[in-house]
Coordinates of C-alpha atoms in Angstrom, one line a residue:
X1 CA 83.0 93.8 121.0
X2 CA 84.9 94.1 117.8
X3 CA 87.5 96.9 117.6
X4 CA 86.6 99.8 115.3
X5 CA 89.0 100.3 112.5
X6 CA 89.8 103.8 111.3
X7 CA 89.0 103.7 107.6
X8 CA 91.3 106.7 106.8
X9 CA 94.2 104.9 108.5
X10 CA 93.3 101.7 106.7
X11 CA 93.3 103.6 103.4
X12 CA 96.8 104.9 104.2
X13 CA 97.9 101.4 105.0
X14 CA 96.5 100.2 101.7
X15 CA 98.3 102.9 99.7
X16 CA 101.5 102.2 101.6
X17 CA 101.2 98.5 100.7
X18 CA 100.4 99.3 97.1
X19 CA 103.6 101.4 96.9
X20 CA 105.6 98.2 97.6
X21 CA 104.4 96.5 94.4
X22 CA 106.4 97.3 91.3
X23 CA 105.7 96.8 87.6
X24 CA 108.5 94.4 86.6
X25 CA 109.2 96.4 83.4
X26 CA 109.2 99.8 84.9
X27 CA 111.1 100.7 88.1
X28 CA 108.2 102.6 89.6
X29 CA 105.5 101.3 92.0
X30 CA 102.0 100.6 90.6
X31 CA 100.4 103.4 92.7
X32 CA 102.7 106.1 91.3
X33 CA 102.4 104.6 87.8
X34 CA 98.7 105.3 87.9
X35 CA 97.6 101.7 87.6
X36 CA 95.3 102.0 90.7
X37 CA 92.0 103.6 89.7
X38 CA 90.0 103.2 92.9
X39 CA 90.3 101.6 96.3
X40 CA 87.0 100.8 98.1
X41 CA 86.5 99.6 101.7
X42 CA 83.1 98.4 102.8
X43 CA 81.8 98.3 106.4
X44 CA 83.0 94.7 106.7
X45 CA 86.6 95.8 105.9
X46 CA 86.6 94.0 102.6
X47 CA 88.7 95.9 100.1
X48 CA 88.0 96.1 96.4
X49 CA 90.7 97.5 94.1
X50 CA 90.0 98.7 90.6
X51 CA 93.2 98.7 88.6
X52 CA 94.5 98.5 85.1
X53 CA 97.7 97.3 83.4
X54 CA 100.0 99.2 81.2
X55 CA 98.6 97.1 78.3
X56 CA 96.1 94.3 77.8
X57 CA 99.1 92.1 76.7
X58 CA 101.0 92.9 79.9
X59 CA 103.2 89.8 80.8
X60 CA 102.2 90.1 84.4
X61 CA 98.4 90.2 83.7
X62 CA 98.0 87.0 85.8
X63 CA 100.5 87.5 88.6
X64 CA 100.2 91.3 89.3
X65 CA 96.5 91.3 90.3
X66 CA 97.1 88.2 92.5
X67 CA 100.1 89.9 94.2
X68 CA 98.0 93.0 94.9
X69 CA 95.2 90.9 96.4
X70 CA 97.6 88.9 98.6
X71 CA 99.4 92.0 99.9
X72 CA 96.2 93.8 100.7
X73 CA 94.8 90.7 102.5
X74 CA 98.0 90.8 104.7
X75 CA 97.1 94.1 106.2
X76 CA 95.8 93.9 109.8
X77 CA 92.0 94.4 109.9
X78 CA 91.4 93.6 106.2
X79 CA 88.9 90.7 106.0
X80 CA 89.1 90.2 102.3
X81 CA 90.4 91.7 99.1
X82 CA 89.3 91.6 95.5
X83 CA 91.1 93.0 92.5
X84 CA 89.1 94.0 89.4
X85 CA 91.0 94.7 86.2
X86 CA 89.7 97.3 83.7
X87 CA 91.0 98.9 80.5
X88 CA 88.4 101.7 80.6
X89 CA 89.9 104.2 80.5
X90 CA 93.1 102.7 79.0
X91 CA 96.3 103.5 80.9
X92 CA 98.4 106.3 79.6
X93 CA 101.5 108.1 80.8
X94 CA 99.3 111.0 81.8
X95 CA 98.1 108.9 84.7
X96 CA 101.6 108.7 86.2
X97 CA 102.4 110.9 89.3
X98 CA 104.9 113.7 89.0
X99 CA 107.2 111.5 91.2
X100 CA 107.0 108.6 88.7
X101 CA 107.6 110.9 85.7
X102 CA 110.6 112.4 87.5
X103 CA 111.9 108.9 88.4
X104 CA 111.7 107.9 84.7
X105 CA 113.3 111.1 83.4
X106 CA 110.1 112.4 81.8
X107 CA 110.1 115.8 83.4

């Protein structure tokens, strides 16, 4: 019998992993920057991440989503990961957490 995975715990693991990924131009992780719009986990423990970039011309438009996908796939229990990029709504500084704004001297 397959071991049941706690989806809340898995969600916490995913967020923890996302907080290890940094935008190369801004010294704040992508989660606190507000680049992650949604994290979905289905019953097969496949993860889908809906995220954006700071701009459509972002220099890491190719590598950042791939890094997110690889890091999420490395979490125990995750059977697959897919990253979807969207620019709707476009990213703005309003999406940043208080922690990120403080880190960047915006508060």
